[in-house]
PDB file of C-alpha atoms and ligand atoms in Angstrom:
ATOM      1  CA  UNK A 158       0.000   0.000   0.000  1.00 42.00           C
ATOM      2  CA  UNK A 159       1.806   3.507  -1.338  1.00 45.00           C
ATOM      3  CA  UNK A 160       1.823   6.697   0.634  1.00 46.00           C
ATOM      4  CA  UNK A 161      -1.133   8.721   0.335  1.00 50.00           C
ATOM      5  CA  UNK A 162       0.140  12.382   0.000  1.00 47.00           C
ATOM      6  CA  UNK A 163      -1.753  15.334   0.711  1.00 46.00           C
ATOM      7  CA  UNK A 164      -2.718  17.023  -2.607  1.00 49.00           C
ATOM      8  CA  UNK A 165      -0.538  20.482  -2.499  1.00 47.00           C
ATOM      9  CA  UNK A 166      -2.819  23.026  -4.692  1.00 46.00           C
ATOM     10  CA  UNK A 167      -2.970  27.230  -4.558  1.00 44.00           C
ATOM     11  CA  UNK A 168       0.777  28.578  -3.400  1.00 48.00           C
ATOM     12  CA  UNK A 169       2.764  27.369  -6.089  1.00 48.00           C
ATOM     13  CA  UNK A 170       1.468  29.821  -9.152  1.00 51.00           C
ATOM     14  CA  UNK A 171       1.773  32.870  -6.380  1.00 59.00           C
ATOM     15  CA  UNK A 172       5.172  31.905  -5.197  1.00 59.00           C
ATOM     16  CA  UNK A 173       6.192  31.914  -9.119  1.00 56.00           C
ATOM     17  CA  UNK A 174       4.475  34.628  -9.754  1.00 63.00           C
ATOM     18  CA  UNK A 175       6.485  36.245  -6.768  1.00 66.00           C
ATOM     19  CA  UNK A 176       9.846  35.382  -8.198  1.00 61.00           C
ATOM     20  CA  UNK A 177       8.652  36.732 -11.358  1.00 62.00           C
ATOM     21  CA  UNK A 178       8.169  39.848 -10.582  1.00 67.00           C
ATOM     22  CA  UNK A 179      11.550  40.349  -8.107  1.00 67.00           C
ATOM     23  CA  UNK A 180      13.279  39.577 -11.697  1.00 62.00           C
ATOM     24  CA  UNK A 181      10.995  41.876 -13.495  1.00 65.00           C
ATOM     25  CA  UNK A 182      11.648  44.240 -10.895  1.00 70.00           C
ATOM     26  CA  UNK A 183      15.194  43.855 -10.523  1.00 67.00           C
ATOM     27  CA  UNK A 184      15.311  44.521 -14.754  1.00 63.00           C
ATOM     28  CA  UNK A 185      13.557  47.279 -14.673  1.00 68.00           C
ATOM     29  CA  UNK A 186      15.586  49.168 -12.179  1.00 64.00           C
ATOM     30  CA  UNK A 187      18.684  48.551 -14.255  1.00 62.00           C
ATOM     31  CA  UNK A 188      16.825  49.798 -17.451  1.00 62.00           C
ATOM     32  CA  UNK A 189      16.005  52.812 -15.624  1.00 63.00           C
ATOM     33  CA  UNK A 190      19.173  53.157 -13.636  1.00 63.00           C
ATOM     34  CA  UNK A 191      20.647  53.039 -17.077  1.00 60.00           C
ATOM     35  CA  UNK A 192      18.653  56.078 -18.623  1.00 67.00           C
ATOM     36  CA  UNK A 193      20.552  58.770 -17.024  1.00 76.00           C
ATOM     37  CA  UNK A 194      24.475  59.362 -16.935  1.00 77.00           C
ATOM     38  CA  UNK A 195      25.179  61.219 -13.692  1.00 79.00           C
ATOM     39  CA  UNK A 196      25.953  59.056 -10.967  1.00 86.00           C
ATOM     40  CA  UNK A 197      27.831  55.335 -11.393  1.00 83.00           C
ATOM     41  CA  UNK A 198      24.662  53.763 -10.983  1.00 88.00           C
ATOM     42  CA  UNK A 199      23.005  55.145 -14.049  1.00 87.00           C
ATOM     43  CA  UNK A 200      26.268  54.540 -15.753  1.00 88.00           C
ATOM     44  CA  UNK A 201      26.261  50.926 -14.970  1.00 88.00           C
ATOM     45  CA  UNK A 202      29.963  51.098 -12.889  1.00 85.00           C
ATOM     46  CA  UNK A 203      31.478  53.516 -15.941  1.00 89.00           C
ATOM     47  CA  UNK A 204      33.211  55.959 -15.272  1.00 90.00           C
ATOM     48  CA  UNK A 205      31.577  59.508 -15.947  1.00 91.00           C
ATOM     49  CA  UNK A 206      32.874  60.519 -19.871  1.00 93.00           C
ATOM     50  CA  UNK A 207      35.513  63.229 -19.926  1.00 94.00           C
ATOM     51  CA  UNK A 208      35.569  63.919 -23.730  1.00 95.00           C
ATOM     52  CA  UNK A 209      32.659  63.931 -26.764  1.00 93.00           C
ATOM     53  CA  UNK A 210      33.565  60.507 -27.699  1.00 92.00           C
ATOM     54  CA  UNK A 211      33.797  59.124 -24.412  1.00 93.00           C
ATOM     55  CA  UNK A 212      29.937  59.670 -24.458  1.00 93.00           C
ATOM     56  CA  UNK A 213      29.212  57.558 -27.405  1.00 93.00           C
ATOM     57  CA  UNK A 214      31.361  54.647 -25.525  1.00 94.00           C
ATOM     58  CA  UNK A 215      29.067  54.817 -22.520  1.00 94.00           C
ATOM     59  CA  UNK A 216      25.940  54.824 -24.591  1.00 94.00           C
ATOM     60  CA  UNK A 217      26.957  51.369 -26.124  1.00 95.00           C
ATOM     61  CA  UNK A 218      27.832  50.145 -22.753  1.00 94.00           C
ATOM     62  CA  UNK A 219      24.538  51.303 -21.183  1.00 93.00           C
ATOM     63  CA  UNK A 220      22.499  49.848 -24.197  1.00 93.00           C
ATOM     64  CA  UNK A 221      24.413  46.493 -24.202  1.00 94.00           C
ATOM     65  CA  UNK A 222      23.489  45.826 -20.322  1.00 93.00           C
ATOM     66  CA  UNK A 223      19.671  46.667 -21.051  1.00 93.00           C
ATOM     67  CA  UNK A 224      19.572  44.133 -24.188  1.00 92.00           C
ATOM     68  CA  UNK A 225      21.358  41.653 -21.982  1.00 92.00           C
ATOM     69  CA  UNK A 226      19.200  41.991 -19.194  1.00 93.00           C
ATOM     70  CA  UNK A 227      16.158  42.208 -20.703  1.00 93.00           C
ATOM     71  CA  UNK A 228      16.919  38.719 -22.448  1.00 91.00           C
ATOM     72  CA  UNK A 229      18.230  37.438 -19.012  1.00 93.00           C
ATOM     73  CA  UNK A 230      14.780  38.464 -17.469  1.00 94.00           C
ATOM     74  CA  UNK A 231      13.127  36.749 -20.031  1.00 92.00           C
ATOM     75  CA  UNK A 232      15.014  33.817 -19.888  1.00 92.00           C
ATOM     76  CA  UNK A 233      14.849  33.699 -15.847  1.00 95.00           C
ATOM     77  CA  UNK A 234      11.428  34.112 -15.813  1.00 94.00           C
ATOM     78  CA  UNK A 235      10.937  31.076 -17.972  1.00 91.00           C
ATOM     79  CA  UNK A 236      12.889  29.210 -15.872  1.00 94.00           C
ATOM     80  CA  UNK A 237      11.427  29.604 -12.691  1.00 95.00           C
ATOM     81  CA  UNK A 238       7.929  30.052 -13.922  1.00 93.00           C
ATOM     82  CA  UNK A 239       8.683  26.257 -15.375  1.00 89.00           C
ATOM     83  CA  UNK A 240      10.094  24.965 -11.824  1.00 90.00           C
ATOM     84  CA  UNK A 241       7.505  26.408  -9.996  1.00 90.00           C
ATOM     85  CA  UNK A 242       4.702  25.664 -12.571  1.00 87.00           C
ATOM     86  CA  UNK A 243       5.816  22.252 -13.788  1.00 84.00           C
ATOM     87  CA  UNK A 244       6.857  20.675 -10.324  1.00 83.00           C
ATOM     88  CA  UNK A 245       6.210  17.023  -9.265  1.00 81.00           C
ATOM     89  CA  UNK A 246       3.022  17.418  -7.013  1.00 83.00           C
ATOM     90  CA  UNK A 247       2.908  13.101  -6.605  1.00 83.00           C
ATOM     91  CA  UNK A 248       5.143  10.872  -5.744  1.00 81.00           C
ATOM     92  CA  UNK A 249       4.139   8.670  -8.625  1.00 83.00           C
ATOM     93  CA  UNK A 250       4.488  11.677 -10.776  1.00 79.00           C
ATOM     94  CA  UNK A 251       6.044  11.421 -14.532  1.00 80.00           C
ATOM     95  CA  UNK A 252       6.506  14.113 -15.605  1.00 76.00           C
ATOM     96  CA  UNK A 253       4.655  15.347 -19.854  1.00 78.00           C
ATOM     97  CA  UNK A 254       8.081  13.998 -21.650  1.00 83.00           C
ATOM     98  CA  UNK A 255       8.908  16.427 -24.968  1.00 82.00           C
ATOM     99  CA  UNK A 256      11.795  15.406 -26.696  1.00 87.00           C
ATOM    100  CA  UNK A 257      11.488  17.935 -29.181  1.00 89.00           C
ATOM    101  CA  UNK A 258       9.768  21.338 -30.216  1.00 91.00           C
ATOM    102  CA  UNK A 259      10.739  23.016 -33.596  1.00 93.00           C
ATOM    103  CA  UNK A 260       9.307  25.678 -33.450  1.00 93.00           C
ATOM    104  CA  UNK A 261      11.405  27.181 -30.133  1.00 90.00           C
ATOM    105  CA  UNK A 262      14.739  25.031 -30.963  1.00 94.00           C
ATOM    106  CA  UNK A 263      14.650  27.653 -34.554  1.00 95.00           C
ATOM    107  CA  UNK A 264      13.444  30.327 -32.493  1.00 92.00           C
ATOM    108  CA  UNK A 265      16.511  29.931 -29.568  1.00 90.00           C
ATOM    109  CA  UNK A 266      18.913  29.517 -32.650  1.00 95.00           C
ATOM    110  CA  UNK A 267      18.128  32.491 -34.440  1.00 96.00           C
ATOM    111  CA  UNK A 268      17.329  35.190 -31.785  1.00 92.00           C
ATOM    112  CA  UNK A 269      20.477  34.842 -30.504  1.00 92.00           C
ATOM    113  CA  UNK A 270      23.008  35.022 -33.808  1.00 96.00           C
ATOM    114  CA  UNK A 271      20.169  38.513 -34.292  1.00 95.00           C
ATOM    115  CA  UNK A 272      21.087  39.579 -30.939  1.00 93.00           C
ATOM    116  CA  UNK A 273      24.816  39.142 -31.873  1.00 95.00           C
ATOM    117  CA  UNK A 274      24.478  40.974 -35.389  1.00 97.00           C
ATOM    118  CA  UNK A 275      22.691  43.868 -33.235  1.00 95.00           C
ATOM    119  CA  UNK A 276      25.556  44.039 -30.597  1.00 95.00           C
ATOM    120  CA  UNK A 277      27.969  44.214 -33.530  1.00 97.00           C
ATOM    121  CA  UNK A 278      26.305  46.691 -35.392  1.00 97.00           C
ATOM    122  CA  UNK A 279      26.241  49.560 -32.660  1.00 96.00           C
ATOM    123  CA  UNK A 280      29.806  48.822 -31.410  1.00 96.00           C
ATOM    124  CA  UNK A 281      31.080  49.050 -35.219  1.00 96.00           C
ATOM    125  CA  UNK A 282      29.166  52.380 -35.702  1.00 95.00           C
ATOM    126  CA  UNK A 283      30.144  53.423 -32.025  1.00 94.00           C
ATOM    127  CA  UNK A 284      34.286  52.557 -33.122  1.00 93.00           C
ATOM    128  CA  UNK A 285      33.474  54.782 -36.112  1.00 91.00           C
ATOM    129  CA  UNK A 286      32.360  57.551 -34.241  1.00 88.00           C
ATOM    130  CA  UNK A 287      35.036  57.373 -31.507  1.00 89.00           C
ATOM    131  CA  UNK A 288      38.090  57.013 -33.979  1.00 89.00           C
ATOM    132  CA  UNK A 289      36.574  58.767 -36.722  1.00 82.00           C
ATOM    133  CA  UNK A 290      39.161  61.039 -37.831  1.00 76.00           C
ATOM    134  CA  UNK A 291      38.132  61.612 -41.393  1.00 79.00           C
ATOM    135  CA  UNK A 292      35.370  64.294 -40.423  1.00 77.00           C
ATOM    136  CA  UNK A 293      36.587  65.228 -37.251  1.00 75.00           C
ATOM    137  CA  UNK A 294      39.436  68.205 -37.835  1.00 79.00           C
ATOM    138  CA  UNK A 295      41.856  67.391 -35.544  1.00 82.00           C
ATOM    139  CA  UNK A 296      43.432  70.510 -34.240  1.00 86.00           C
ATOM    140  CA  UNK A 297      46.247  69.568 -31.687  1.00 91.00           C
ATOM    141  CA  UNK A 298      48.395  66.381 -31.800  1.00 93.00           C
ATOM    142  CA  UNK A 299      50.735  64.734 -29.163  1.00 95.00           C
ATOM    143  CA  UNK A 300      52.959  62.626 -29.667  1.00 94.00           C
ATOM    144  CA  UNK A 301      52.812  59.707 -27.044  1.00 95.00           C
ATOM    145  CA  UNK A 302      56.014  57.212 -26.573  1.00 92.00           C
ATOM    146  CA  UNK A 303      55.689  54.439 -24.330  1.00 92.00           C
ATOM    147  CA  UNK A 304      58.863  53.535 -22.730  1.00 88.00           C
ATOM    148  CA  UNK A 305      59.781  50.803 -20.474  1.00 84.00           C
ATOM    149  CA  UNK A 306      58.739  51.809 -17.709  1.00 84.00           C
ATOM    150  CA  UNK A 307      57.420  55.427 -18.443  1.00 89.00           C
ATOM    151  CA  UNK A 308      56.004  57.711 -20.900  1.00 92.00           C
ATOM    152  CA  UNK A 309      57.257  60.727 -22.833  1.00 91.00           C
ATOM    153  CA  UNK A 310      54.472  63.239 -23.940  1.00 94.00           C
ATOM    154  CA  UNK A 311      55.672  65.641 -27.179  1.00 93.00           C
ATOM    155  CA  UNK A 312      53.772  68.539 -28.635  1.00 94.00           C
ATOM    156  CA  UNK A 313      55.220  68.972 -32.309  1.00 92.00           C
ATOM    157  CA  UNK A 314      55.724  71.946 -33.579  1.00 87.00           C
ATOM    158  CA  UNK A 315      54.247  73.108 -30.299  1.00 86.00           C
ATOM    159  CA  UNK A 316      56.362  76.982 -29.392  1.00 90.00           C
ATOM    160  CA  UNK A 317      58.319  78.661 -31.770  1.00 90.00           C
ATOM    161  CA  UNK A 318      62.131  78.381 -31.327  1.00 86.00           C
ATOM    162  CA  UNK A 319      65.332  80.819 -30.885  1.00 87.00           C
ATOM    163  CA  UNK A 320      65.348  81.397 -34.523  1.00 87.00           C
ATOM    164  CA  UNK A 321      61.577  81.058 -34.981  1.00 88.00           C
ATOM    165  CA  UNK A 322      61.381  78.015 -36.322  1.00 90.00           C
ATOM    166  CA  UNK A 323      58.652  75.770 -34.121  1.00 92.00           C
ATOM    167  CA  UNK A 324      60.209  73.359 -32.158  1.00 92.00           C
ATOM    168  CA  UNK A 325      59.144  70.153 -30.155  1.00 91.00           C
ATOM    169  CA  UNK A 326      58.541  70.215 -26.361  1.00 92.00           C
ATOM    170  CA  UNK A 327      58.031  67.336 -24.067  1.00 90.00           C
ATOM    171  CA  UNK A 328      58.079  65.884 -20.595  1.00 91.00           C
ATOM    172  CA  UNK A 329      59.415  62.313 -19.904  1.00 87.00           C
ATOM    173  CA  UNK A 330      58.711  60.337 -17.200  1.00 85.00           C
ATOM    174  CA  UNK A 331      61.223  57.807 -15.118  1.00 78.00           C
ATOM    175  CA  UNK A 332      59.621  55.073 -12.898  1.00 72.00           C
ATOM    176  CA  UNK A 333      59.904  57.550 -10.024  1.00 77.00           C
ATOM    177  CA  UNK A 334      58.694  60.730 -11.648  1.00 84.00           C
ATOM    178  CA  UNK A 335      55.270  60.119 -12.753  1.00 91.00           C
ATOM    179  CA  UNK A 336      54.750  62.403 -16.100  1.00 93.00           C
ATOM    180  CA  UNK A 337      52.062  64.984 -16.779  1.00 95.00           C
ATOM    181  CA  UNK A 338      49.962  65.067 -19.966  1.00 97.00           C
ATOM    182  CA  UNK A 339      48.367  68.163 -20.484  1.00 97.00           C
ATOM    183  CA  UNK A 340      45.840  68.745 -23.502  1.00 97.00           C
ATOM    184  CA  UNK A 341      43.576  72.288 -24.428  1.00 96.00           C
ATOM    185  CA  UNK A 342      39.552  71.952 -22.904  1.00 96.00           C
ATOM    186  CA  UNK A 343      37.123  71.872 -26.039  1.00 94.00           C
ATOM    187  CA  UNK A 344      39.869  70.992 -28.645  1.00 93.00           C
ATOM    188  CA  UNK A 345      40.602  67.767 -30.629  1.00 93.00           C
ATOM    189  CA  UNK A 346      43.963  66.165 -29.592  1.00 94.00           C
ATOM    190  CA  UNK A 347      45.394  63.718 -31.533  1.00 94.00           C
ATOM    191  CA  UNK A 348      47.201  61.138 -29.513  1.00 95.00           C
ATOM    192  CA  UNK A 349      49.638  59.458 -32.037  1.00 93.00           C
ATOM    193  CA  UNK A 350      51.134  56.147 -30.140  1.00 94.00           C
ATOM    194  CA  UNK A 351      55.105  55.350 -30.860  1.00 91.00           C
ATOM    195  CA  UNK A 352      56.828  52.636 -28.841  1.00 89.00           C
ATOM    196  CA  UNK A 353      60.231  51.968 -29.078  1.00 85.00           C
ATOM    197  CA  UNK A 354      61.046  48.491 -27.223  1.00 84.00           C
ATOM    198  CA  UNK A 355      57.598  46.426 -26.224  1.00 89.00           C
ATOM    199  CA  UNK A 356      53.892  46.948 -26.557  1.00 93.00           C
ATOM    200  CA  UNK A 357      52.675  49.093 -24.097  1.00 95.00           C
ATOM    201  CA  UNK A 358      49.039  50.509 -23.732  1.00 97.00           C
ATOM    202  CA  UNK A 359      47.937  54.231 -23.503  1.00 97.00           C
ATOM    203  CA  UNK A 360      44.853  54.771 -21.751  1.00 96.00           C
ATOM    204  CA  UNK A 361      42.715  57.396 -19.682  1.00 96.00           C
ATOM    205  CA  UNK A 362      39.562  55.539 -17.809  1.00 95.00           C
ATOM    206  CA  UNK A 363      38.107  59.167 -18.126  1.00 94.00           C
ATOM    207  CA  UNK A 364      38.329  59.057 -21.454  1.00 95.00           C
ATOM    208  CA  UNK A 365      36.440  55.699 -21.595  1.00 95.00           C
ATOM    209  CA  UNK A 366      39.464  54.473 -24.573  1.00 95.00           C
ATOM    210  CA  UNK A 367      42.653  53.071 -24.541  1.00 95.00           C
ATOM    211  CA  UNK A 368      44.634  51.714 -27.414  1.00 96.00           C
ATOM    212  CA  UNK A 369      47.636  49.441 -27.611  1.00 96.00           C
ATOM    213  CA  UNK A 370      51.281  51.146 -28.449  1.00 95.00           C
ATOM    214  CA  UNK A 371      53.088  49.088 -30.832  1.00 92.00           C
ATOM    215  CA  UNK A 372      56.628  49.418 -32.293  1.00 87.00           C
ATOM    216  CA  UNK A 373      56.630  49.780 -35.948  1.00 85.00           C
ATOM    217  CA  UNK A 374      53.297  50.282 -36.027  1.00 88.00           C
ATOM    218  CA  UNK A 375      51.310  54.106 -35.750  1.00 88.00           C
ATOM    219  CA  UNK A 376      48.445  53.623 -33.754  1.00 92.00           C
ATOM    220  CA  UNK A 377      46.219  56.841 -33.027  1.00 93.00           C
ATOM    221  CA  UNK A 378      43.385  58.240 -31.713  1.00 93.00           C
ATOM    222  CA  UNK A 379      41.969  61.804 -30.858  1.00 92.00           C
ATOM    223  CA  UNK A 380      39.642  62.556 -28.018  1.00 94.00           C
ATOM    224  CA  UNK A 381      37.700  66.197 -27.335  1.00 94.00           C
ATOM    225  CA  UNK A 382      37.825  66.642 -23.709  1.00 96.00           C
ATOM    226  CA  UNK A 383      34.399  68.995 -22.236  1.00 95.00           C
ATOM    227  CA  UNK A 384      35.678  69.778 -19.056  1.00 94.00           C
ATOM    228  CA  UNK A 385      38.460  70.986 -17.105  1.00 96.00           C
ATOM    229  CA  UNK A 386      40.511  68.845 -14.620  1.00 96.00           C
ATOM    230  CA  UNK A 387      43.093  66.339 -13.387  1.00 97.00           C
ATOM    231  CA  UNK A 388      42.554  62.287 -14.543  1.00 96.00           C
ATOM    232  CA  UNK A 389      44.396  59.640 -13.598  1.00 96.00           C
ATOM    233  CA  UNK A 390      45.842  56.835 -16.596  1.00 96.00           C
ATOM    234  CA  UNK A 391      48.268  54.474 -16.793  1.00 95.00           C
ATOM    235  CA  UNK A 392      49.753  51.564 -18.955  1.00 96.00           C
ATOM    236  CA  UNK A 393      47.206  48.840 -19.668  1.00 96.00           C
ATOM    237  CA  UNK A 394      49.642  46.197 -20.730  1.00 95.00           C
ATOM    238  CA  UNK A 395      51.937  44.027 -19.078  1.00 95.00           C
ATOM    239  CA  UNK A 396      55.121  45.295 -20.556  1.00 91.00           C
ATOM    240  CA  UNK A 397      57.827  44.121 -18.060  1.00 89.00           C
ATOM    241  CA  UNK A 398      59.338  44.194 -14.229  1.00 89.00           C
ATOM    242  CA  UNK A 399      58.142  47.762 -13.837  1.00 88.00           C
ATOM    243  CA  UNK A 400      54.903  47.538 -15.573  1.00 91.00           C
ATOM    244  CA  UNK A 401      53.163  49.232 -12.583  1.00 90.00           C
ATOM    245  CA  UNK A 402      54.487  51.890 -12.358  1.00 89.00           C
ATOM    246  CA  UNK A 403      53.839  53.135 -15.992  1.00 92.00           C
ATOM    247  CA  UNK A 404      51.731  55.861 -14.479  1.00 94.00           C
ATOM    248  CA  UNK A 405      50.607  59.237 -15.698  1.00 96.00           C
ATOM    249  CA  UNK A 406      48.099  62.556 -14.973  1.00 97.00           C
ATOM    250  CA  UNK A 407      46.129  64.216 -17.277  1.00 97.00           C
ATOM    251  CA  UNK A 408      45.232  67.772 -17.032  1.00 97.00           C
ATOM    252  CA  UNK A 409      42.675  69.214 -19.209  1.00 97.00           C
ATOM    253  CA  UNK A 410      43.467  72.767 -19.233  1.00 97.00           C
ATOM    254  CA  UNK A 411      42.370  76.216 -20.783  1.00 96.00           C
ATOM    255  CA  UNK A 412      43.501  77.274 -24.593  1.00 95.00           C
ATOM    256  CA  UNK A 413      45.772  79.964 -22.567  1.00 96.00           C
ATOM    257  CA  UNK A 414      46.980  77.782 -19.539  1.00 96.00           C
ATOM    258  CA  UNK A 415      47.655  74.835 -22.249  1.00 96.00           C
ATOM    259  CA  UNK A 416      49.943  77.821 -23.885  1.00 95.00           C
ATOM    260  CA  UNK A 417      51.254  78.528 -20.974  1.00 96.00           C
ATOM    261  CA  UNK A 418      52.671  75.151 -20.138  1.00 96.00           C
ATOM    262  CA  UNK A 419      54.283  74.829 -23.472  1.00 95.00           C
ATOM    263  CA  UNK A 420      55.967  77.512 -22.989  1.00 95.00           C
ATOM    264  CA  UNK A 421      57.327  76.869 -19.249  1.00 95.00           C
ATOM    265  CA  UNK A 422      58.574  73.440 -21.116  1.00 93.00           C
ATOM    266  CA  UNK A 423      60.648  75.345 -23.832  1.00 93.00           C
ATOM    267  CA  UNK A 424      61.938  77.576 -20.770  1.00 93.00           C
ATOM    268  CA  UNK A 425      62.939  75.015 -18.644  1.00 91.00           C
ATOM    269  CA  UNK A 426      64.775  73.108 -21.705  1.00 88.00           C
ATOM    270  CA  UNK A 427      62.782  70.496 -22.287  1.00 89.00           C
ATOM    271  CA  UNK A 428      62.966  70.639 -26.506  1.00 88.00           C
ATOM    272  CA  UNK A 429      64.050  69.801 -29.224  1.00 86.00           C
ATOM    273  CA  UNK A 430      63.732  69.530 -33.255  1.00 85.00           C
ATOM    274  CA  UNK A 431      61.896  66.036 -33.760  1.00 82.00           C
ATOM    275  CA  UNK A 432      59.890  64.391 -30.835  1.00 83.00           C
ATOM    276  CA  UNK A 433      61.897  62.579 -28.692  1.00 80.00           C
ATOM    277  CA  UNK A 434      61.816  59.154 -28.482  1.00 75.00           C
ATOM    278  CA  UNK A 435      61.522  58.449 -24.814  1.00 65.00           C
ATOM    279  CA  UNK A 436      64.021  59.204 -21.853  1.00 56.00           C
ATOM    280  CA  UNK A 437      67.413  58.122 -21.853  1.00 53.00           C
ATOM    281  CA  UNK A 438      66.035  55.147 -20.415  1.00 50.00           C
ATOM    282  CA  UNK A 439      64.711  53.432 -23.206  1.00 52.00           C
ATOM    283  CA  UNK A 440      67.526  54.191 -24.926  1.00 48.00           C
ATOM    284  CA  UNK A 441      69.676  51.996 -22.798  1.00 45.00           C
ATOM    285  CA  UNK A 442      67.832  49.284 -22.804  1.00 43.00           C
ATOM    286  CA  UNK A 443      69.688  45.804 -23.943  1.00 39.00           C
ATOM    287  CA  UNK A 444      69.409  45.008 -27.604  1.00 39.00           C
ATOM    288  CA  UNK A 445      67.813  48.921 -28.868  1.00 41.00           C
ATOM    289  CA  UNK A 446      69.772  51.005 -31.147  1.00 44.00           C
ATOM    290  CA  UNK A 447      69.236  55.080 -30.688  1.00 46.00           C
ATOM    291  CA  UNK A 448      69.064  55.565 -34.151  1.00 50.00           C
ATOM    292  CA  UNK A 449      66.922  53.028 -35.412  1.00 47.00           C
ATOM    293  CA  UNK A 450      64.016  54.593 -32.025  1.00 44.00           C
ATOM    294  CA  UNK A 451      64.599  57.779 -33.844  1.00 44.00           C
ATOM    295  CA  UNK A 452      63.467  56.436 -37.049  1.00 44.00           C
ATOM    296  CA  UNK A 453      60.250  54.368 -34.859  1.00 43.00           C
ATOM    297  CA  UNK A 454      59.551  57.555 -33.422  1.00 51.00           C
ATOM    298  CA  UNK A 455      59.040  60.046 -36.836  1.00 43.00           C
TER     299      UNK A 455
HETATM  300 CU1   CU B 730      53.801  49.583 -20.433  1.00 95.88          CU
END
């Protein structure tokens, strides 16, 4: 003689429903959290955008979660609505057996790879944006040289010289001296990468963009910073012993104070014809020729 159990009716649907709508909930906040850009919630852990094209990164970042979550709400929902829904009630239970359904197997095979060709249409349109520098006049470059274990900042042609030719000025770091980048407020800067020994990698979590800095090859991209300020950035790739300390500041400045600083550079000595190609200590680095980093750095 089996068990007799008690027949279990009403809570399950309610308890379901209950979990349904803490995930529906908890979705919801995020796609509203994610409408707005001024505090970390609302930009989903990003950092708030320094520059023009810093806001276009955030966008696709903020419109990526929602698509996510909204799929993972979906999805959740299914699934508990289907444990809750579709439990054993008996003992003696067996459960309705499918062993197939075409319909939904197409239907989870397709939404997906249109999900995917979504995602990759807004980031390649967002990358076009944020390195687009066919449209974009770019009206101040620097010349950026990753160095083991530092970074040298030039401004080309940035103050005119002694005999009024314009001459290079720059600032290179050391391990212990952490360098200062300083770029104009409302202007487009041109960052163009040189390395002369490894691959290092420039980037500015303000500016919501970093790029790798090859040897031999000219990587670049320009950012328009909207407000004034001091931002923190650093070297993204392990590049050797001292990797950590490939640190560096970034102050967006005024047209005039931007000026200014050039100027205090070429004053204090610190130029010269062609952008240098990090400090002396890159130069002495085992196996790297001086003249062959001047060449990597033109
Ligand atoms: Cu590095």
């Amino acid at each position: 003689m089996g068990l007799q159990l008690p027949e279990r009716t009403a809570p399950a649907p309610r308890r379901g429903r209950r979990v349904g709508l803490a995930v529906l909930l908890g979705v919801a906040l995020v796609v509203l959290a994610g409408c707005g850009t001024d505090t970390e919630l609302e930009r989903l852990a990003m950092p708030d955008p320094v520059t023009v094209e810093g806001e276009s990164t955030l966008a696709l970042w903020q419109g990526a979660w929602i698509a996510a979550l909204l799929t993972g709400g979906f999805v959740w929902g299914l699934i508990f609505y289907v444990i809750f829904r579709y439990r054993r009630r008996h003992a003696d239970e067996v459960p309705v057996q499918t062993r197939y359904n075409l319909p939904l197997e197409i239907f989870y095979t397709i939404f997906p790879i249109i999900m995917v060709i979504v995602f990759f249409d807004h980031t390649i349109k967002t990358q076009n944006i944020v390195l687009n520098d066919e449209d974009v006049p770019v009206q101040n470059t620097v010349v950026v040289v990753g160095q083991q274990w530092s970074w040298t900042f030039n401004y080309p042609e940035a103050v005119d010289g002694e005999d009024g030719q314009p001459v290079n000025v720059f600032e290179s770091g050391t391990g212990n001296n952490i360098p200062k980048l300083v770029i104009p407020v409302d202007t487009t800067t041109r960052f163009e990468l040189r390395s002369p020994d490894v691959i290092h990698d420039f980037g500015v979590p303000g500016f919501l963009i970093k790029m790798d800095v090859m040897p031999g090859q000219d990587n670049h991209f320009q950012v328009t910073p909207k407000k004034t300020g001091t931002y923190a950035g650093k070297c993204y790739e392990l590049c050797g012993v001292y990797h950590s300390r490939m640190l560096f500041t970034v102050d967006v400045v005024t047209q005039e104070e931007y000026e200014a600083y050039l100027q205090g550079q070429y004053d204090a000595d610190f130029y010269s014809d062609d952008p240098v190609c990090g400090g002396s200590f890159a130069n002495t680095q085992v196996g790297l020729d001086t003249e062959e980093n001047g060449e990597v750095c033109q």
